[in-house]
Structures are given as C-alpha cells and as structure tokens.
Amino acid sequence: MFFPIFLLSGAGFTVLTTEFLIVGLLPGLARDLGISVSQAGLLVTLFAFTVAAAGPLLTMVMSKTRRKTIFVGTLVLLGFANLLAAFAPNVGVMAVARFVPALALPVYWSLASATAVDIVGPEKAGKAISVITFGIICATVFGIPIGTLIADAYGWRSAFGVVAAVSFLKALMLQFFFPQLAARTSDASLRSQLIILRDPVMLGHVLLSVLVFTGMFTAYTYLADVLERLAGFSGQLVGWTLMAFGVVGLVGNHLGARIVDRSPLQASLLFCGMIAVAMLALSASIHTHAALALVLGIWGMAQAALFMVSHVRVMKAAPQAAAFAASLNISGANLGIGLGAILGGSVIDHLGIANLGYAGASVMGLSLVLTAILLGSRQPRPTLCTN
C-alpha cells in the first residue's frame, strides 16, 4: 500500500533538490554569469516567492487532472528546466530556468500529499505525509551536499545536468510503476475550494505556517555563517555539521509522525517550543562543542518535524479541500522562508550575527502565541477529503 507513496517521496527528493541545489552553487554560478553573489541569491528569492504566489491557484486549477499525469509531467518539466540551467548563458535565462520549476513544485507537493492520504486513509495521514516529507529531508541531507561535490569536481553546470538526468529517470519510474488513479468525481469545485479562504481559523493556520518558517529561516539561512564566524569552524567542518543537522532531522520526522495525528496543534506547540529554546541557547553554546551539538540536535529534530506537522495541520484545517489547503501551507512556508532570510540579513547588518538566534526565537514565540489561540478556537473534524 505504501509503495506508490515511496515513489512519490523519491520523486519529491528530486523536486526539492531542484529548489535548494542552487544554494551550494552560488559562488561559482555568480562568477561564470558575471554577477555578484548577492544578485545570484535573488534567484533563490525568485523561486520561493514564485511558489508562494502561484501555488494555490495552480493547485486548485489542476486538482481535477489525473494525478499520474501531473506527477510524471512535473518531473519531465523539471528535467528540461535543469537542462536549461545547465546551459544558461546569462542570468536572464537562468531566471527562467528557476521560475518554471517553481510553478510546478507546489502543485506536486500539494497533490502528492493529498494522494498519499487518499491511498492510506485519513487515520494514517501523519504517517503517509511523513513518508512524503522524508524526501524533503533527504534532499537537504544528501541532495544538496552531493550536488555541491559534483560542482566542485566538474563545475556547477554539471550539477544541474545530473539533476536533469535524475528527473527524467524518476519520470520514467513513475510512468511505469505508479498506479493510474482516476480523477476523482467527488473533487471539490473551484468555488468550494475558495470558500475555505473565508474561514478565519483556516487563515490562522496559514499565518502560523508563515510565522513558523519565518522563525526557522531567520537563523537557519545563515547557520553556516554563524558556525564559521562565531564558532570558528572550517568550511569542511561546517559542511559536516550541516549534514549532521539534516540527519537528526530524520529522527524528528519520525517523532512528528507518531504524534501529529493526535493533535497537530499540540505537536506544533512542542516543536516550536523546542526550536525557540535552541535558538535562545545558540549564542551561549557557540564556544562549547558539546553544548552546541545538543542545541543543533534539538533544533534539527524540531525543524524537520515542523515541515511535516505544519503540512498535516493545515490540511486537517480544511478537510473538504485538502490539496488546496496543502498548497496554501506550501505558499505560506515559502513566504516565511523568504521573509526569514530578509529578517536574518537585517539583524546581521544592524544588530550583529550573535543576535540571530534571539531574533529567530522571538518569531517562534509569536508562533507559540498563535498556536495557543488556535487551540482555543473551534477545531475542524480530522477527516481529510483529498481533491
């Protein structure tokens, strides 16, 4: 029963690697395209904000299309986009190569999540989505470092070329092994999906995702810089530390899957609290390796768990339009990623990098307040009707 979900997770690994691979390639890419690193960094912002802006509408429009067609088509589209990036002669073409997959990513993740729940049933929603989000975590743990190693050895264009080849391979795997699920005649209409935007509780859940991801990425975006400048780590040690940060996230994903179906909001309280405590302790632990390892371990587990918990939480807030709700969560998350990077950069420029953890913890504190408010509001039925 879970085999199709594992296929979606494996394909999702490639989808998320396409989004985040560029982070490790920025210096070389900027040199070759004749732009500054900060200008190249705008390609990351372009991707995140495109996902945030276009995701819900595209997911709503595509919700009645056969799922297999969407999944295979997404991987093919990503393959061509990565090929275009590999041969991009200038930043304008590269921007197009980043814009196109950003349109496909939220549709894939929203409908993959809804399909996973549809396959196993709503009572196992957390477990199913944890398998899907496993692909996200593996992309950050293995996809980005491997891509960076390929770029170091053969150039950044080769890294995009490899991801393109893997995208086409995953498309073939889905074509031959993923079941042909018919378009659901019970899918919600466009109007009924849009109605959930009138629910203040639903909007509160989306706002909570924005706050959660803003808080996480206020500090996480610059974690490598923190480790180099404050902890004195070498570049190689930073790389291994970031990989370890991702590995402990596998534990967090498993832990979140075990408790999220009982109460997504209580799970949010737990993991937001863990991150807030870890960020508050970051500066104090920076010069003691054992303490820093503990802080980063807590942070890494909680952050990975919140990827999945936030997804389940928003989907269960609108069971009549779960895929559309999932796309709203993805948009909120990407908006938070972009805002967190901007906020973190501002803190570094005006208050100093040592205050980055405190800024992130402050935003996580706002997340805890909103979570408590939502816990006191009316709760939706925990039944998911995927669309």
PDB file of C-alpha atoms in Angstrom, residues 5 13 20 28 32 45 67 112 150-151 256 270 287 300 313 321 336 356 360 387:
ATOM      1  CA  ILE A   5       3.908   6.793  -1.647  1.00  0.00           C
ATOM      2  CA  PHE A  13      13.638  14.230  -3.358  1.00  0.00           C
ATOM      3  CA  PHE A  20      17.755  24.070  -2.971  1.00  0.00           C
ATOM      4  CA  GLY A  28      30.738  29.629  -8.995  1.00  0.00           C
ATOM      5  CA  ASP A  32      30.549  32.496 -14.558  1.00  0.00           C
ATOM      6  CA  THR A  45      14.168  34.537  -3.606  1.00  0.00           C
ATOM      7  CA  ARG A  67      -2.572  12.570 -10.554  1.00  0.00           C
ATOM      8  CA  ALA A 112       1.331  14.211  -3.683  1.00  0.00           C
ATOM      9  CA  ILE A 150      29.684  17.380  -8.223  1.00  0.00           C
ATOM     10  CA  ALA A 151      30.001  21.130  -8.792  1.00  0.00           C
ATOM     11  CA  GLY A 256       6.444  14.069  14.462  1.00  0.00           C
ATOM     12  CA  LEU A 270       6.042  21.126  21.268  1.00  0.00           C
ATOM     13  CA  HIS A 287      32.082  28.066  22.040  1.00  0.00           C
ATOM     14  CA  GLY A 300      17.387  19.937  13.719  1.00  0.00           C
ATOM     15  CA  ARG A 313      -2.104  20.744  10.416  1.00  0.00           C
ATOM     16  CA  ALA A 321     -10.259  20.899   0.117  1.00  0.00           C
ATOM     17  CA  GLY A 336       8.208  32.515   5.505  1.00  0.00           C
ATOM     18  CA  LEU A 356      20.445  35.991  15.087  1.00  0.00           C
ATOM     19  CA  GLY A 360      14.543  33.706  15.378  1.00  0.00           C
ATOM     20  CA  ASN A 387      -9.065  16.757  -4.017  1.00  0.00           C
TER      21      ASN A 387
END
